[in-house]
GROMACS .gro file of C-alpha atoms in nm:
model
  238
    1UNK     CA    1   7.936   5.787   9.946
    2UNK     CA    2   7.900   5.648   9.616
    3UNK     CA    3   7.912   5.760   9.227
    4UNK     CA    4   7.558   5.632   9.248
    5UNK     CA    5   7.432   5.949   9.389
    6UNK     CA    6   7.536   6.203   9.140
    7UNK     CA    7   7.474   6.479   9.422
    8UNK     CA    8   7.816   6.377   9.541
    9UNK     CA    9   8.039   6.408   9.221
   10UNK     CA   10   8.055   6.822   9.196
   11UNK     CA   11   8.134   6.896   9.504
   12UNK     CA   12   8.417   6.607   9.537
   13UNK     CA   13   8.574   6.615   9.174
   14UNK     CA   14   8.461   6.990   9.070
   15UNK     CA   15   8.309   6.773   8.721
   16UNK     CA   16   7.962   6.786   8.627
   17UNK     CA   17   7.862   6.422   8.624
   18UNK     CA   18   7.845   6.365   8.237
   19UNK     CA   19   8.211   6.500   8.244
   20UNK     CA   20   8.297   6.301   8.488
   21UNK     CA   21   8.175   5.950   8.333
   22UNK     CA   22   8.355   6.095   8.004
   23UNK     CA   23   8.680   6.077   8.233
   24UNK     CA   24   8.630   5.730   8.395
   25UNK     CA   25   8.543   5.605   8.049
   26UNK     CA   26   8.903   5.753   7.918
   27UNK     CA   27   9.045   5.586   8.226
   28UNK     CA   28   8.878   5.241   8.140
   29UNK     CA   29   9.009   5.316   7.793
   30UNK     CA   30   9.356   5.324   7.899
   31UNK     CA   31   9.316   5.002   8.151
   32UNK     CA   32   9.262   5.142   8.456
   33UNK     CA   33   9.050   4.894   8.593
   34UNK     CA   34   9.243   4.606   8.446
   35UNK     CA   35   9.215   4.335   8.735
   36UNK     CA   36   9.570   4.279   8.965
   37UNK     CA   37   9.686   4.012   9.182
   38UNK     CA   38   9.499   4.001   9.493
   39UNK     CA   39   9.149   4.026   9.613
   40UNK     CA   40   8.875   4.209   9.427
   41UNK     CA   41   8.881   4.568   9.466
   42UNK     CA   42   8.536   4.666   9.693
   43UNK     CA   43   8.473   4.962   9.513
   44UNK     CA   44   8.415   5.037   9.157
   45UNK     CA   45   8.665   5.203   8.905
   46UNK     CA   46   8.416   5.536   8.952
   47UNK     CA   47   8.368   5.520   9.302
   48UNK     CA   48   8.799   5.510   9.328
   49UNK     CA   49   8.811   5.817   9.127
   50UNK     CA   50   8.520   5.996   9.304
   51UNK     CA   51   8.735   5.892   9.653
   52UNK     CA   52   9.090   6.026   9.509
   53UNK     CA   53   8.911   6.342   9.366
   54UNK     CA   54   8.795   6.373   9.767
   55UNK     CA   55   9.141   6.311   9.890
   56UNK     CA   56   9.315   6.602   9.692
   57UNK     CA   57   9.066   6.834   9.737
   58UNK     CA   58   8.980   6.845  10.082
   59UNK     CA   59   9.171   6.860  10.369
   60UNK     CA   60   9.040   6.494  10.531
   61UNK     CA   61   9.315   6.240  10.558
   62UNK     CA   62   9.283   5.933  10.493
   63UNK     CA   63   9.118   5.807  10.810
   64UNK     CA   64   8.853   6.047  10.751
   65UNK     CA   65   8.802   5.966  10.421
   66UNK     CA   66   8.805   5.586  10.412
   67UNK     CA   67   8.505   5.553  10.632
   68UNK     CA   68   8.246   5.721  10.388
   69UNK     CA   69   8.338   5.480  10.132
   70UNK     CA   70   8.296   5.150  10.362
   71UNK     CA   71   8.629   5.065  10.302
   72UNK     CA   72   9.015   5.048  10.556
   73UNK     CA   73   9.231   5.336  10.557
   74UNK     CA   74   9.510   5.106  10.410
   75UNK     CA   75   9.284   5.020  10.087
   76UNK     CA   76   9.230   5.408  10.020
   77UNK     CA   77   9.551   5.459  10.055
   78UNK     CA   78   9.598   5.135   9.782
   79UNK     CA   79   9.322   5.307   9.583
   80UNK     CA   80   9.511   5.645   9.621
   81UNK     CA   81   9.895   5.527   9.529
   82UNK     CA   82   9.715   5.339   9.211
   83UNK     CA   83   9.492   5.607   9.052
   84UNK     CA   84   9.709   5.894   9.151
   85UNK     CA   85   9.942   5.881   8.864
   86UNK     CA   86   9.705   5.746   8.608
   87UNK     CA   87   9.476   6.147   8.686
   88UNK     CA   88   9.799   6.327   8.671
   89UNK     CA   89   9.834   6.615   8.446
   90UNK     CA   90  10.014   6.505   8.096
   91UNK     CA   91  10.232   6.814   8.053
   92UNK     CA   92  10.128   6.972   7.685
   93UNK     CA   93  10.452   6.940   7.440
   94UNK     CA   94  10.351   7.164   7.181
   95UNK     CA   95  10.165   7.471   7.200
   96UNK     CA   96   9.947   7.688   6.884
   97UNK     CA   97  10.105   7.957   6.703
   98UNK     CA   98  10.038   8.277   6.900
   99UNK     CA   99   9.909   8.093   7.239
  100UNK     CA  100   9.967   8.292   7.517
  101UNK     CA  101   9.992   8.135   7.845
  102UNK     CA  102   9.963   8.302   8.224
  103UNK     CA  103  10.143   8.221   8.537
  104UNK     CA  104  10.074   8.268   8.880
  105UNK     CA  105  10.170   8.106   9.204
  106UNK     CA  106   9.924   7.942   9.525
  107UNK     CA  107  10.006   7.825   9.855
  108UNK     CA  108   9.899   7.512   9.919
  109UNK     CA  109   9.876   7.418  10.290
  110UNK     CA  110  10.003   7.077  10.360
  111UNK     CA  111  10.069   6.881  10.637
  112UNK     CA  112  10.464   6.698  10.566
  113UNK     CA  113  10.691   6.970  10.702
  114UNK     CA  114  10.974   6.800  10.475
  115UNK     CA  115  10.869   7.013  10.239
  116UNK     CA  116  10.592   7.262  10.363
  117UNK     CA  117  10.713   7.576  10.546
  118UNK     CA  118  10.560   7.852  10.641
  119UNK     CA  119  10.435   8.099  10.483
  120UNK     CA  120  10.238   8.400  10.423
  121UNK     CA  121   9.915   8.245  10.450
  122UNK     CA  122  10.008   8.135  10.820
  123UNK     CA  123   9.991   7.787  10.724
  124UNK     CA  124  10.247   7.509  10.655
  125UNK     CA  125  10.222   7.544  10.265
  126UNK     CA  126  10.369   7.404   9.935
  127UNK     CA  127  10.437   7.703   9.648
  128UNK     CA  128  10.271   7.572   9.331
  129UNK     CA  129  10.324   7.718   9.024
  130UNK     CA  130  10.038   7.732   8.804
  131UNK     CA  131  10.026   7.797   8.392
  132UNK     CA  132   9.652   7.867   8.208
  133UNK     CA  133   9.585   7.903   7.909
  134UNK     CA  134   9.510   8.313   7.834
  135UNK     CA  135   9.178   8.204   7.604
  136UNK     CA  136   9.084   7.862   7.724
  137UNK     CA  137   9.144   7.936   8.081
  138UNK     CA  138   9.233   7.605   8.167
  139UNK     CA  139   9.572   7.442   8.325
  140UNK     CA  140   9.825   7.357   8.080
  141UNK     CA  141  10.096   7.347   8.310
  142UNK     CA  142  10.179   7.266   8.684
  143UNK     CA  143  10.533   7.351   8.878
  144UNK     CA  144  10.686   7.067   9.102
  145UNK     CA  145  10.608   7.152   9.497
  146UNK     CA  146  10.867   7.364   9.657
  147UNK     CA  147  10.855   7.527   9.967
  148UNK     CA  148  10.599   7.791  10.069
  149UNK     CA  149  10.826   8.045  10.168
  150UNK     CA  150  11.006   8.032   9.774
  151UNK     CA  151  10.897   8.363   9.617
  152UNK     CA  152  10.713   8.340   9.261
  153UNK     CA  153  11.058   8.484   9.016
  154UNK     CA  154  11.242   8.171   9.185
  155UNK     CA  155  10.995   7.926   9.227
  156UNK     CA  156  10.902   7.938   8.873
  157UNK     CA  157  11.222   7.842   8.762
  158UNK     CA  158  11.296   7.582   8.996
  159UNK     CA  159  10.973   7.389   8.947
  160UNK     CA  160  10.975   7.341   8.597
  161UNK     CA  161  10.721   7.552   8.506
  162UNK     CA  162  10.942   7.842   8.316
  163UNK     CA  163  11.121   7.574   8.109
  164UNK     CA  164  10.744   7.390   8.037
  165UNK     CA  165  10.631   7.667   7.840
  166UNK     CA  166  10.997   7.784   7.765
  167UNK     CA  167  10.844   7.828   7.300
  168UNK     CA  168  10.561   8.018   7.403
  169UNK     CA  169  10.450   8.398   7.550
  170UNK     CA  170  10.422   8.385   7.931
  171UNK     CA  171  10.257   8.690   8.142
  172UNK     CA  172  10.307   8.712   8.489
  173UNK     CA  173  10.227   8.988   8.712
  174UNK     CA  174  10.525   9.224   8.924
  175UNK     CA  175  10.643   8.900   9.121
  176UNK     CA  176  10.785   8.751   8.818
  177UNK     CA  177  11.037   8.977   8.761
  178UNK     CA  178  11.395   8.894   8.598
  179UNK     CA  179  11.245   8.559   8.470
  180UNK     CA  180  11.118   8.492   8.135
  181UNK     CA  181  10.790   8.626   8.174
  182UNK     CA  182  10.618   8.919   8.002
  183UNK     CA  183  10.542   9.128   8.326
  184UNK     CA  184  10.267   9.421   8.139
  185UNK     CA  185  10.275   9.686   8.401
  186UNK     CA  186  10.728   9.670   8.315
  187UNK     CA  187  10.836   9.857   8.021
  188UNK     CA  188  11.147   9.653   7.901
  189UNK     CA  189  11.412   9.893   7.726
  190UNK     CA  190  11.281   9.968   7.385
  191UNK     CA  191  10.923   9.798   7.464
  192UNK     CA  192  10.558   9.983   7.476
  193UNK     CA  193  10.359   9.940   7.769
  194UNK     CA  194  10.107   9.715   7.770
  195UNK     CA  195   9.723   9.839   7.830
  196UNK     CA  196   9.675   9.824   8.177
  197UNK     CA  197   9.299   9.672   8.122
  198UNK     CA  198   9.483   9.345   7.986
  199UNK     CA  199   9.671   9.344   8.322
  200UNK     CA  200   9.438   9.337   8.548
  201UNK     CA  201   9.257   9.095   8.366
  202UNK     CA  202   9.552   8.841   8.307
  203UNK     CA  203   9.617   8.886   8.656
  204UNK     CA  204   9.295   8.769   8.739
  205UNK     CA  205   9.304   8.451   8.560
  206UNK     CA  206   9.488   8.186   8.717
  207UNK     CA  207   9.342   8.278   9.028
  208UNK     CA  208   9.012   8.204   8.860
  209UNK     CA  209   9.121   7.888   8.691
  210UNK     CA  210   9.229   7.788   9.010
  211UNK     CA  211   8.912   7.851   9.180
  212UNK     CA  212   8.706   7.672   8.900
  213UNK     CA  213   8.889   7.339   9.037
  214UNK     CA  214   8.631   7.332   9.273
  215UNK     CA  215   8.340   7.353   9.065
  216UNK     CA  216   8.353   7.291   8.732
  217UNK     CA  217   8.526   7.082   8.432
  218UNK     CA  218   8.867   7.197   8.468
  219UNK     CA  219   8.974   6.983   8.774
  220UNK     CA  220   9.337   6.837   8.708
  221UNK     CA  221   9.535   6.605   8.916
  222UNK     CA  222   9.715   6.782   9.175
  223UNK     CA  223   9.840   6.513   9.466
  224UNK     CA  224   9.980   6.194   9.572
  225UNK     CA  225  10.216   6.057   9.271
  226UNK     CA  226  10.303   6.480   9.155
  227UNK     CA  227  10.541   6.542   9.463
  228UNK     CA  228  10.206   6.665   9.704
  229UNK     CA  229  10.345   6.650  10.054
  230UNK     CA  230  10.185   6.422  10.253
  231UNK     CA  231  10.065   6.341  10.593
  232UNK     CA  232  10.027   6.035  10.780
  233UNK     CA  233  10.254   5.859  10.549
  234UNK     CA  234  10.069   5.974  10.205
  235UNK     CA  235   9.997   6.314  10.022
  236UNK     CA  236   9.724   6.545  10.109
  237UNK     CA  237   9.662   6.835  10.155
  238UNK     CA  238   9.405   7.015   9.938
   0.00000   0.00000   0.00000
């Protein structure tokens, strides 16, 4: 599998493939593929990205993966601990006048029970906390892991997230209560009620945003070097 034949990049990395050569450029930009001690790397700075895109988005480990790329489990997992942090989300410091963000939380099923529980999907999951951008749509924000079973009012606390966007409005729907979230369907002593139309869309929209990582430009990373759990010694679970 190679970044040669541009049928693979969607479905791996969720980018279109001029997006994604506008990210590996960026990457090159900031040294990336600066050459280490060691021998040369087998793959291309491209076909590394395309392979950690794989690895955080699907549910094949490492063994799995390595083999369509021609390469040992131990250099993907090389390839893996290198690029991971370099993809990670930046956090965003500063925020518009009048930007209005919206929260919402997704189970993440992962395979390290250090940290995975379970939960109400059945599965061994991570709770992620996840903050879009109400107009953009597209992830400003992400919560540390935290156990599956940690409901949304806690968990988005505890991960980071609340105190992230801590200068701007947040809405969150009824599992956010007693946090710092605007909850719409709540009247708050001496507040109006928001229209419920609003609500129902807002509500909507992470779980879109989230569902858009698997097919178009707003892919961020989410995995090994972000506190992912981990299986056979490495992160991933998608």
């Amino acid at each position: 599998m190679r970044v040669s034949e541009e049928i693979w990049i969607e479905p791996f990395s969720g980018l279109r493939p001029r997006v994604f050569a506008r990210l590996v450029r960026e990457l090159e930009r900031e040294g990336a593929d600066a050459a280490g001690p060691g021998r040369p790397r087998n793959l291309s700075l491209a076909d590394r990205v395309l392979l950690v895109a794989a690895y955080w988005r699907t549910n094949l480990t490492m063994r799995q993966l390595a083999p369509l790329f021609g390469i040992s489990k131990s250099a993907a997992d090389r390839i893996i601990d290198d690029l991971g942090p370099k993809l990670a989300l930046r956090p965003r410091r500063r925020f518009a006048p009048g930007t209005v963000l919206i929260v919402d939380g997704t189970l993440v099923p992962a395979r390290d029970r250090a940290i995975a529980v379970s939960s109400k999907n059945y599965r061994y999951s991570t709770n992620h906390q996840v903050v879009i951008d109400a107009d953009t749509q597209l992830v400003v924000a992400l919560g540390t892991p935290l156990p599956g079973n940690r409901n949304d009012c806690k968990a988005f606390g505890e991960s980071g997230a609340e105190h992230a966007c801590r200068n701007v409005d947040v809405i969150g729907d009824g599992g956010y209560i007693a946090t710092s979230a605007i909850i719409p369907h709540r009247r708050r002593p001496g507040e109006a009620l928001v229209s419920g139309g609003f609500v129902m869309c807002g509500s909507a929209r992470p779980s879109d945003a989230l569902a858009r990582l698997s097919v178009d430009e707003t892919w961020t990373g989410i995995g090994p070097g972000l506190g992912l759990p981990n299986d056979t010694g490495r992160p991933g679970s998608a």
